[in-house]
XYZ file of C-alpha atoms in Angstrom:
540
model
C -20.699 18.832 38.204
C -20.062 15.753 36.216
C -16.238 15.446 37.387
C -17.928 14.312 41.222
C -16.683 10.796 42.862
C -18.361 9.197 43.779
C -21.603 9.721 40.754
C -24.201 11.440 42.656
C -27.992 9.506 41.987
C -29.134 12.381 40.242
C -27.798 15.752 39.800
C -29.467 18.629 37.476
C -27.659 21.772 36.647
C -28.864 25.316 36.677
C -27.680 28.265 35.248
C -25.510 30.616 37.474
C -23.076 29.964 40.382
C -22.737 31.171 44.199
C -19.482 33.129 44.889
C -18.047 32.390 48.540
C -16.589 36.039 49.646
C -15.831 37.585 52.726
C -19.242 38.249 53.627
C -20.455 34.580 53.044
C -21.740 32.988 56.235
C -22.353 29.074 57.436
C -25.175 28.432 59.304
C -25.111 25.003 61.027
C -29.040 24.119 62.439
C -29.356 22.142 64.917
C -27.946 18.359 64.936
C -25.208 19.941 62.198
C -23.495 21.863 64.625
C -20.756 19.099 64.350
C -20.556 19.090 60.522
C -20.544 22.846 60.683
C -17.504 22.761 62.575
C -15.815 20.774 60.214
C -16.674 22.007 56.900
C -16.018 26.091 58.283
C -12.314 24.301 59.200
C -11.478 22.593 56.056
C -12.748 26.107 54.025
C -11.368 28.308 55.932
C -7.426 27.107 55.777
C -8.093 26.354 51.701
C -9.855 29.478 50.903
C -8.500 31.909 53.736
C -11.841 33.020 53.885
C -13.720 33.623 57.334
C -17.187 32.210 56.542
C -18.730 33.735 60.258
C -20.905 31.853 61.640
C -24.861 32.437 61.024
C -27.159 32.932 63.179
C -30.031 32.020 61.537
C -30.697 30.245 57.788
C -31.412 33.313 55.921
C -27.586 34.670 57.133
C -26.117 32.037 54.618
C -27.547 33.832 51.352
C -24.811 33.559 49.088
C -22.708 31.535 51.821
C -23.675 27.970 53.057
C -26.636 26.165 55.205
C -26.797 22.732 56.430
C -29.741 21.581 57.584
C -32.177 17.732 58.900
C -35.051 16.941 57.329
C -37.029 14.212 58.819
C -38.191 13.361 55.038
C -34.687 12.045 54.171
C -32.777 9.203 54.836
C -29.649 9.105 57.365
C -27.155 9.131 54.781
C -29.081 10.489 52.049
C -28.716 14.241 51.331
C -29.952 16.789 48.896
C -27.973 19.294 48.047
C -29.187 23.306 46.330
C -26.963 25.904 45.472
C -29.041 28.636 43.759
C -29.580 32.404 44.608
C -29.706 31.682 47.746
C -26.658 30.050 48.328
C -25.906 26.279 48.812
C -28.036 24.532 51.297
C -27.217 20.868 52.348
C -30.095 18.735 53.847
C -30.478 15.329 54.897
C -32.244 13.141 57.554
C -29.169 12.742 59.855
C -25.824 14.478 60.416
C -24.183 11.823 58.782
C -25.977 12.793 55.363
C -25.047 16.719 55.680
C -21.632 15.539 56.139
C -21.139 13.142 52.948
C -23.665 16.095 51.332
C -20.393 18.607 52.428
C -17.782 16.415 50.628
C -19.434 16.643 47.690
C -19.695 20.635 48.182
C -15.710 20.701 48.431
C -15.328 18.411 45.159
C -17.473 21.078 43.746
C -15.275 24.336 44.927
C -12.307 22.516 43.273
C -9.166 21.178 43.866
C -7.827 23.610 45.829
C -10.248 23.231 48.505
C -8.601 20.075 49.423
C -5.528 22.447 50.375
C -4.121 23.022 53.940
C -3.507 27.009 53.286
C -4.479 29.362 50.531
C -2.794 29.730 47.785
C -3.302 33.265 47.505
C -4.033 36.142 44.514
C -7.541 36.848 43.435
C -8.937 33.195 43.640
C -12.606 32.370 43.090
C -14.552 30.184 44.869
C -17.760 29.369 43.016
C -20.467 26.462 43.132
C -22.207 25.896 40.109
C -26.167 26.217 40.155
C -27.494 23.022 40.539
C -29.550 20.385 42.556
C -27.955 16.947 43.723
C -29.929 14.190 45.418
C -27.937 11.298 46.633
C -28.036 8.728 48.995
C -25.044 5.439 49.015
C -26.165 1.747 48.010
C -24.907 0.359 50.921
C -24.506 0.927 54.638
C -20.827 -0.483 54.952
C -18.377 0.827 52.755
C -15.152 -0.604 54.083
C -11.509 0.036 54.082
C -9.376 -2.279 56.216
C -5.431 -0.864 56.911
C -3.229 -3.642 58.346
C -1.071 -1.786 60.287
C 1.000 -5.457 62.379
C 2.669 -6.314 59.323
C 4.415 -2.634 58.709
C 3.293 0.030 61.559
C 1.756 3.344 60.395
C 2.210 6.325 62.915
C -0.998 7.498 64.447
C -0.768 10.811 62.280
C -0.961 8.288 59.330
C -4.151 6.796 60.458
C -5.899 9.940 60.823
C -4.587 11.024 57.650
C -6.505 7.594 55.814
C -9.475 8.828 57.841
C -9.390 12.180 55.768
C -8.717 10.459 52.703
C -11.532 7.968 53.443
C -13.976 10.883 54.583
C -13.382 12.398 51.198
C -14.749 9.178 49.028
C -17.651 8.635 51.015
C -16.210 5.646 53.014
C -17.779 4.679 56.687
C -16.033 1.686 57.949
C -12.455 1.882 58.924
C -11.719 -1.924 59.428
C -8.509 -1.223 61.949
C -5.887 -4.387 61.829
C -3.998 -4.622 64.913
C -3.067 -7.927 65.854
C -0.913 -10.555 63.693
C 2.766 -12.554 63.893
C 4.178 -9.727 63.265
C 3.600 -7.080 65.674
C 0.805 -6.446 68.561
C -0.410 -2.363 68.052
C -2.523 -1.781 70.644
C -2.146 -1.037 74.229
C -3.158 -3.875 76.579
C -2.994 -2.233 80.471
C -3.798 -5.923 82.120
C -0.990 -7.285 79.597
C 2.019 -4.697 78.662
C 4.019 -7.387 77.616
C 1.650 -7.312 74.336
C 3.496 -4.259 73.421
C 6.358 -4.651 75.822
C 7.453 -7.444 73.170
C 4.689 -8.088 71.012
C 4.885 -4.788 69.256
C 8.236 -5.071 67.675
C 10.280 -7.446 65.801
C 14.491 -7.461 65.755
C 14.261 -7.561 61.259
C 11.624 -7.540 58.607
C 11.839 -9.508 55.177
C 11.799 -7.485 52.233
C 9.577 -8.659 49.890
C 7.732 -11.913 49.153
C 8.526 -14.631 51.935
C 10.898 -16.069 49.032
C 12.871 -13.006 48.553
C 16.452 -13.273 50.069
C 16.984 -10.351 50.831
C 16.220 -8.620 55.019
C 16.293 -5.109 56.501
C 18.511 -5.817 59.467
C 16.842 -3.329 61.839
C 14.633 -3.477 64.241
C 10.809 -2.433 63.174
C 7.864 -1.703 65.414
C 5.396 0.800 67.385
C 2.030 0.866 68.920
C -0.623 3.065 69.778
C -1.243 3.337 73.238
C -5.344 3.701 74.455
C -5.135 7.418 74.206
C -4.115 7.298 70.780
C -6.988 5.146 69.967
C -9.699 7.211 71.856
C -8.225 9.819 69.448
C -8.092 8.153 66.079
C -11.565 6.495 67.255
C -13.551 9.923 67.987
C -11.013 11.667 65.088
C -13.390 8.855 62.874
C -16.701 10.055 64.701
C -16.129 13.353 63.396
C -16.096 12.311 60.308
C -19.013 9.466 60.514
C -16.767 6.451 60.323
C -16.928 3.994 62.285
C -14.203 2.183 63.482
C -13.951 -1.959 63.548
C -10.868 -3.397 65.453
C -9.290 -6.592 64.323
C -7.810 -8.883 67.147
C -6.876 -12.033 65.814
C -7.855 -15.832 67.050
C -6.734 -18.455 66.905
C -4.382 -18.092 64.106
C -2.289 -15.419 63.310
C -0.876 -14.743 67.326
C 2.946 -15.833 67.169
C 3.340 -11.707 68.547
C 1.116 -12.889 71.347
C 2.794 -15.902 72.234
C 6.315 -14.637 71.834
C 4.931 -12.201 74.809
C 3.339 -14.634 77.158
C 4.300 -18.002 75.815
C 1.762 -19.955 77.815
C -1.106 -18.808 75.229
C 0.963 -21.004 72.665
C 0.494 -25.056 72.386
C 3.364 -25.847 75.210
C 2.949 -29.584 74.883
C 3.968 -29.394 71.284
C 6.884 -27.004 71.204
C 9.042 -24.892 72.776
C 7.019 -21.736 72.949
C 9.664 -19.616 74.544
C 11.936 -19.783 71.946
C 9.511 -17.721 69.965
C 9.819 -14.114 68.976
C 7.687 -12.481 67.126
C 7.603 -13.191 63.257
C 9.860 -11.383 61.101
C 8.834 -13.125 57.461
C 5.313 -13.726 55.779
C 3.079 -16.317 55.089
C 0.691 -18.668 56.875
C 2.071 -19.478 60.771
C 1.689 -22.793 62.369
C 2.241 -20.956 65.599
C -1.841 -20.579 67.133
C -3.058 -19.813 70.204
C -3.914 -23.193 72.555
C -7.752 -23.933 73.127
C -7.187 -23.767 76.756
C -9.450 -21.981 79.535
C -6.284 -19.559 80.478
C -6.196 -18.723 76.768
C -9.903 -17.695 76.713
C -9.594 -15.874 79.959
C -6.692 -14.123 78.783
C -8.159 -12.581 74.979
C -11.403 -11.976 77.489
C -9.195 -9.506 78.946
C -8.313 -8.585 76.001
C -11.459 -7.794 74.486
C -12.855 -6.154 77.915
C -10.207 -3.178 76.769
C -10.946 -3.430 73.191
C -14.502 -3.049 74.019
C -14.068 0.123 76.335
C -12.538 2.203 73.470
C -14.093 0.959 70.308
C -17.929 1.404 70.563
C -18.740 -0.406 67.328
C -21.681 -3.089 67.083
C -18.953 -5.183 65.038
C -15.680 -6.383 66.730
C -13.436 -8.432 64.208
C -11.923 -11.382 65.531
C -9.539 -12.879 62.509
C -10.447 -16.417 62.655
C -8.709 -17.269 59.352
C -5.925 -18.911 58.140
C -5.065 -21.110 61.180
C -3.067 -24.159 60.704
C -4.412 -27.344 62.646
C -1.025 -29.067 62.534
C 0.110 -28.145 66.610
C -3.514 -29.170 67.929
C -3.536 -32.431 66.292
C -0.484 -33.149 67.947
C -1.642 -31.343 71.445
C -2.876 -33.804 74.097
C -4.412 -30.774 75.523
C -6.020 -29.985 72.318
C -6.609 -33.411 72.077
C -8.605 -33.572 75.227
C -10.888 -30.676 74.779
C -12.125 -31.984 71.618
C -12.990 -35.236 73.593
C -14.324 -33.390 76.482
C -16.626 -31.429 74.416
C -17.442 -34.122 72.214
C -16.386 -32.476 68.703
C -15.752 -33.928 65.635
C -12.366 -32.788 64.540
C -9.974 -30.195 65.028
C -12.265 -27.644 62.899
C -14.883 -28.170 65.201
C -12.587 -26.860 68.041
C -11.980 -23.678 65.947
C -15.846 -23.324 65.372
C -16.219 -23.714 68.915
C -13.116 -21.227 69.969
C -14.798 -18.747 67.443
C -18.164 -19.522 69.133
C -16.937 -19.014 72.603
C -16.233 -15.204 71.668
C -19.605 -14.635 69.843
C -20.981 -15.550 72.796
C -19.084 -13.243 74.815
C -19.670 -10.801 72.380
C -23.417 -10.753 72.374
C -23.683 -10.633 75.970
C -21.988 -7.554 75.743
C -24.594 -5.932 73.107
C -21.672 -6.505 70.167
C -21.355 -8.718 67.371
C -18.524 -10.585 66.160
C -17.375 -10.555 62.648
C -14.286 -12.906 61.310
C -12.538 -14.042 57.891
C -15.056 -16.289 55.752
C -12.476 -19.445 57.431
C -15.231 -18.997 60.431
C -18.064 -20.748 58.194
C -15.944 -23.964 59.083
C -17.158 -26.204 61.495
C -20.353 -24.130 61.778
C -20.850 -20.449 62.951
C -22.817 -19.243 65.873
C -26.081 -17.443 64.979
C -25.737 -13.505 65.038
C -21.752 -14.051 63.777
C -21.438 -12.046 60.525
C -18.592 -12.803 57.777
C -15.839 -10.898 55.636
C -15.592 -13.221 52.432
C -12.664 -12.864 51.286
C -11.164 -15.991 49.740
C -13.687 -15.217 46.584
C -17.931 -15.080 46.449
C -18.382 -18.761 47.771
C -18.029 -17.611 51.568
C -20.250 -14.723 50.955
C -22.813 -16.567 49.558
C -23.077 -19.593 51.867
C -23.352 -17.190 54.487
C -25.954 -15.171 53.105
C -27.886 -18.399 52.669
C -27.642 -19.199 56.007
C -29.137 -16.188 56.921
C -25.873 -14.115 58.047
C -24.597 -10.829 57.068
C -22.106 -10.449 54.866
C -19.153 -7.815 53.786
C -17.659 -8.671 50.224
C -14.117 -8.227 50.019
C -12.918 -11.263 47.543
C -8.859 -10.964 47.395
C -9.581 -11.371 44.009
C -11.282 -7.788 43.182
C -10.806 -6.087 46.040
C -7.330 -6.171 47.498
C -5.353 -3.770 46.726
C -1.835 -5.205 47.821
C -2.348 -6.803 44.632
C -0.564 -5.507 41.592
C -1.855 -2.857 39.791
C -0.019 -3.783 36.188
C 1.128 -6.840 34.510
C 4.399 -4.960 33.705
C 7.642 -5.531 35.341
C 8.012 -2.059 36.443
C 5.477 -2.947 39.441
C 6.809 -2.617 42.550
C 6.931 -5.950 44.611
C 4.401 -7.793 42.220
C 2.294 -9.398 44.298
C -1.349 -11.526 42.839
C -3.509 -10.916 39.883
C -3.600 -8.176 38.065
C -6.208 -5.938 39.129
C -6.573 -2.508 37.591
C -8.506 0.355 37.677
C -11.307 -0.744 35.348
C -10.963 -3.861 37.155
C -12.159 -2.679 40.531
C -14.769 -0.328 38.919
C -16.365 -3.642 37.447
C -16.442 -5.201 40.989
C -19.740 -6.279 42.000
C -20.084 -6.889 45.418
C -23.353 -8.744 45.316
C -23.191 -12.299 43.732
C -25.876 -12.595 40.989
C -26.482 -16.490 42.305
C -28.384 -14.779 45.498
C -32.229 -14.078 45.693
C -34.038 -10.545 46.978
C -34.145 -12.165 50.266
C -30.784 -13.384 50.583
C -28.600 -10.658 48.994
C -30.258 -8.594 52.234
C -27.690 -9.556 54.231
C -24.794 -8.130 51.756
C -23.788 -5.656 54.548
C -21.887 -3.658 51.953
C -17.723 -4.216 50.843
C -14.568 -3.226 51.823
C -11.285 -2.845 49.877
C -8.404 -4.570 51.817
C -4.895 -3.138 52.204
C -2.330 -5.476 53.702
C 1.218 -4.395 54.160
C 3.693 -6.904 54.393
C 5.483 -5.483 50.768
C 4.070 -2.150 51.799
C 6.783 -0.566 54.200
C 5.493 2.919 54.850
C 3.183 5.411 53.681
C 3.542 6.225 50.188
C 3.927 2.697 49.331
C 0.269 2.332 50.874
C -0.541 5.576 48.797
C 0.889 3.923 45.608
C -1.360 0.761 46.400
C -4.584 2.236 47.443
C -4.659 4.856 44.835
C -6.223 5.494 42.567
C -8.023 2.715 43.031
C -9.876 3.341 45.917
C -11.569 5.958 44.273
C -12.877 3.655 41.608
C -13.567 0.990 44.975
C -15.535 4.070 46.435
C -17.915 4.657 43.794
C -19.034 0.839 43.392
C -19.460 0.986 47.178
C -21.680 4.148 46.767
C -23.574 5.077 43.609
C -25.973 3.155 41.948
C -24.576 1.849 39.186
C -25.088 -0.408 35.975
C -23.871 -4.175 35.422
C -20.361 -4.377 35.631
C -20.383 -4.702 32.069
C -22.652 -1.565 31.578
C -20.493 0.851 33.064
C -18.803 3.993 31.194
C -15.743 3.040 32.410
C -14.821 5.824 30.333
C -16.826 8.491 31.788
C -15.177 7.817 35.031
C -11.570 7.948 34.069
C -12.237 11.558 32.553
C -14.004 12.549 36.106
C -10.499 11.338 37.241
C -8.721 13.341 35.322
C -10.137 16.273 37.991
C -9.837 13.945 40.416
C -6.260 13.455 40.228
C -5.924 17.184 41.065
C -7.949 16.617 44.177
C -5.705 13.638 45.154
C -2.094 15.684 44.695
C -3.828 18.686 46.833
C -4.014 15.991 49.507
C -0.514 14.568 48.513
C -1.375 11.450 47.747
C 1.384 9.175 46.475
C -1.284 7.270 43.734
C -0.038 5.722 40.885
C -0.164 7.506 37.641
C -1.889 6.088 34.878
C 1.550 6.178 32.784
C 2.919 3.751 35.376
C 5.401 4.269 38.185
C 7.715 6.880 38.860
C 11.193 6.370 39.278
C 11.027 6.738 43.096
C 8.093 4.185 42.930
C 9.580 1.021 41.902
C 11.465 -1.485 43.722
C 14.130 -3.226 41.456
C 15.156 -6.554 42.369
C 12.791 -7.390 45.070
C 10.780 -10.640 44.779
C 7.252 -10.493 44.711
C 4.470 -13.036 44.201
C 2.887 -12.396 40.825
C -0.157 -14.821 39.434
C -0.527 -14.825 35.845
C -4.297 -14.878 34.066
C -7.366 -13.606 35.038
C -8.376 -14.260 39.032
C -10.538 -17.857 39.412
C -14.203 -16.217 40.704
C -15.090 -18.860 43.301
């Protein structure tokens, strides 16, 4: 009971334990039926048991019920398991299905397996009573999948892995320089050309050294419909990332006319095979508007998420402060400078947006030049975004590089594969705090939630993004989720013993974490540059 992550609320033990046997049943009530489904999967092909389905609730004595009650929240869930069996109740299907991860942490590792293991196993649940419900609504992870592609089958794997801490916001990045993931039918030459590059720097943008091969992929719209209702199973939503104004050299390389033309050649582009900050941006032209309209209209027809992500960050003003076109739009519309033209680029879509019933969400960079009202912000350059935007009455999802992404290096030592930021270990992330101290009761309203961040650029497949996330997305999902202390409060050591079970759970799963000793052999990455800063983070 104590070994559970995230920390339940509350949780009070009994004295006994329900046995799951052949003649255990699961009754799903109505508005579980979904959940039901699920959970009689996943324990079925771990246990090898049949759990039948029940008719009614007293069929799961000694087996499992799940169950709304209108007297509980939508994600908060109670959960019994007494002589009666285990019963799971909460005010929404969403609830009973967070309430159901916590009933497989609680059958064991091996529940987490794929088949049975076989011989005389028991599978017990403690006697006890749980109430729970998360601190926030958004508990974020955000994959970038442009910089180094990740199958579809690895997606829905981070789903299940996700699913299993709790998380509910799968922040899906699919546009940058260096690749274009998602199927466009009004523009195939997004993928056609956008979704691959001819070689791929290894390393830090300084590193010397390539892979001479060609790297891409995409996921057409089926494969989204799937990964997207794959999510809804599982009661995460999913956020898509298309990126404007900045960030879109794989756009331009496949329709060139979306680039600043006056200003350079933008058919000698292809689409970026290094890192960094690109002064390639998209042109503040009407065709460029009507164009990512387009766009969006597809975006919009498979993702049904209130939030749609439009980037907005890191764009260079260099090319429009030399564009007479740029030039003249700023004139025509009577702006200030060239960040006013971003402000009103970003404003255009929120616009758009909201006539559609969505709203838009971008980096913290959208705060510049002022940001249209109903626009919410990812803060990620540090608190200060977060907080000006909470005090200007926005909402807000806390995801400073400086806590929260987990590209950054895990250990000061120079074992570390591709060393990239500040040091940031486990104990580090399970002091995160995502709300700033500086707001009021009022303002701190619109902290949304957080999100951990995973970008990939030094991340080239799979395990490498297991060796990143892990563990410390476990210690990112219980600050998203249980109530806890100060940072400073925390029993840090209490939850690294609960990992010790936890570890168990993650190599069921086969997940490539990092062990607490440090990297394996197969782990490191001798001789590649990376981009280590030394001393503690600046908190700005």
């Amino acid at each position: 009971m104590t070994e559970l992550i995230p920390a339940p609320r509350r949780a009070v033990a009994g004295s006994g334990e329900v046995r799951l046997t052949r003649h255990s049943e699961l009754y799903a009530d109505t508005g579980t039926e979904g959940v039901g489904h699920w959970l009689s999967a996943a324990l079925r092909q771990a246990t090898g048991l049949p759990l039948s389905e029940g008719r009614e609730l007293d069929d799961a004595e000694g087996g499992i019920g799940l169950q709304l009650d209108p007297g509980l929240g939508p994600e908060e869930y109670r959960l019994v398991s007494d002589g009666f069996g285990v019963l799971i109740e909460s005010g929404s299907a969403a609830g009973v299905f967070w309430g159901a991860q916590t009933l497989r942490q609680l059958l064991g590792p091996d529940a987490y397996r794929r088949a049975p293991l076989g011989g005389d196993r028991v599978w017990a649940v403690p006697y006890l009573t749980i109430e729970d419900a998360p601190r926030f609504r958004w508990r974020g992870l955000m994959l970038d999948v442009a910089r180094h592609f990740m199958p579809k089958e690895g997606v829905l794997r981070y789903l299940d892995l996700m699913a299993a801490h709790k998380l509910n916001v799968f922040h899906f990045h699919l546009t940058d320089d260096q690749g274009w993931r998602i199927e466009i039918k009004r523009h195939p030459r997004l993928t056609g050309i956008g979704s691959w590059r001819a070689r791929t720097k290894t390393g830090h943008r300084a590193s010397p050294l390539w892979e001479d091969k060609p790297h891409g992929g995409h996921y057409t719209q089926d494969d989204i419909r799937e990964i997207v209702a794959y999510a809804a199973e599982r009661h995460i939503t999913v956020v898509p990332e298309i990126d404007v104004p900045g960030h879109s050299q794989a756009a331009i390389a496949a329709y060139p006319e979306l680039g600043n033309t006056d200003v350079i050649d933008t058919t000698a582009l292809s689409v970026w095979d290094t890192w960094g900050i690109n002064p390639n941006v998209l042109a503040p032209t009407d065709n460029t508007l009507r164009f990512y309209e387009g766009v969006f209209e597809e975006v919009l027809e498979l993702f049904p998420s209130e939030f749609v992500h439009i980037g907005g960050d890191e764009c260079p003003k260099d090319q429009w402060r030399r564009s007479a076109t740029a030039q003249a739009r700023i004139r025509e519309l009577g702006l200030a400078d060239e960040d006013e033209l971003q402000s009103w680029f970003i404003g255009h879509f929120d616009t758009w947006l909201a006539e559609r019933g969505r709203r838009l969400i971008g980096w913290d960079e959208i705060l510049e030049g002022g940001l249209a009202e109903g626009a919410a912000v990812s803060s990620w350059r540090g608190y200060a975004g977060g907080i000006a935007a909470a005090r200007a009455g926005h909402d807000v999802v806390m995801c400073p590089e400086q806590q929260v992404y987990l590209d950054h290096r895990q250990d000061p030592g120079p074992e570390e594969p591709v060393p990239i930021g500040w040091v940031r270990t486990l104990e580090d992330v399970y002091r995160f705090e995502p709300v700033p101290p500086e707001l009021t009761p009022e303002e701190a309203r619109h902290v949304l939630g957080t999100q951990a961040n995973l970008w990939t650029e030094v991340m080239e497949d799979q395990a490498r993004v297991d060796y990143q996330a892990f563990p410390r997305l476990a210690a990112f999902s219980e600050v998203a989720w249980s109530a806890l202390p100060a940072p400073a409060e925390r029993d840090f050591a209490g939850f690294e013993r609960r990992m010790t079970a936890h570890y168990r759970r993650l190599d069921a799963l086969g997940v490539a974490y990092r062990p607490p000793a440090g990297p394996l052999p197969w782990q490191r990455r001798p001789g590649v540059l990376g981009r280590p800063e030394e001393g503690p983070p600046p908190r700005r």
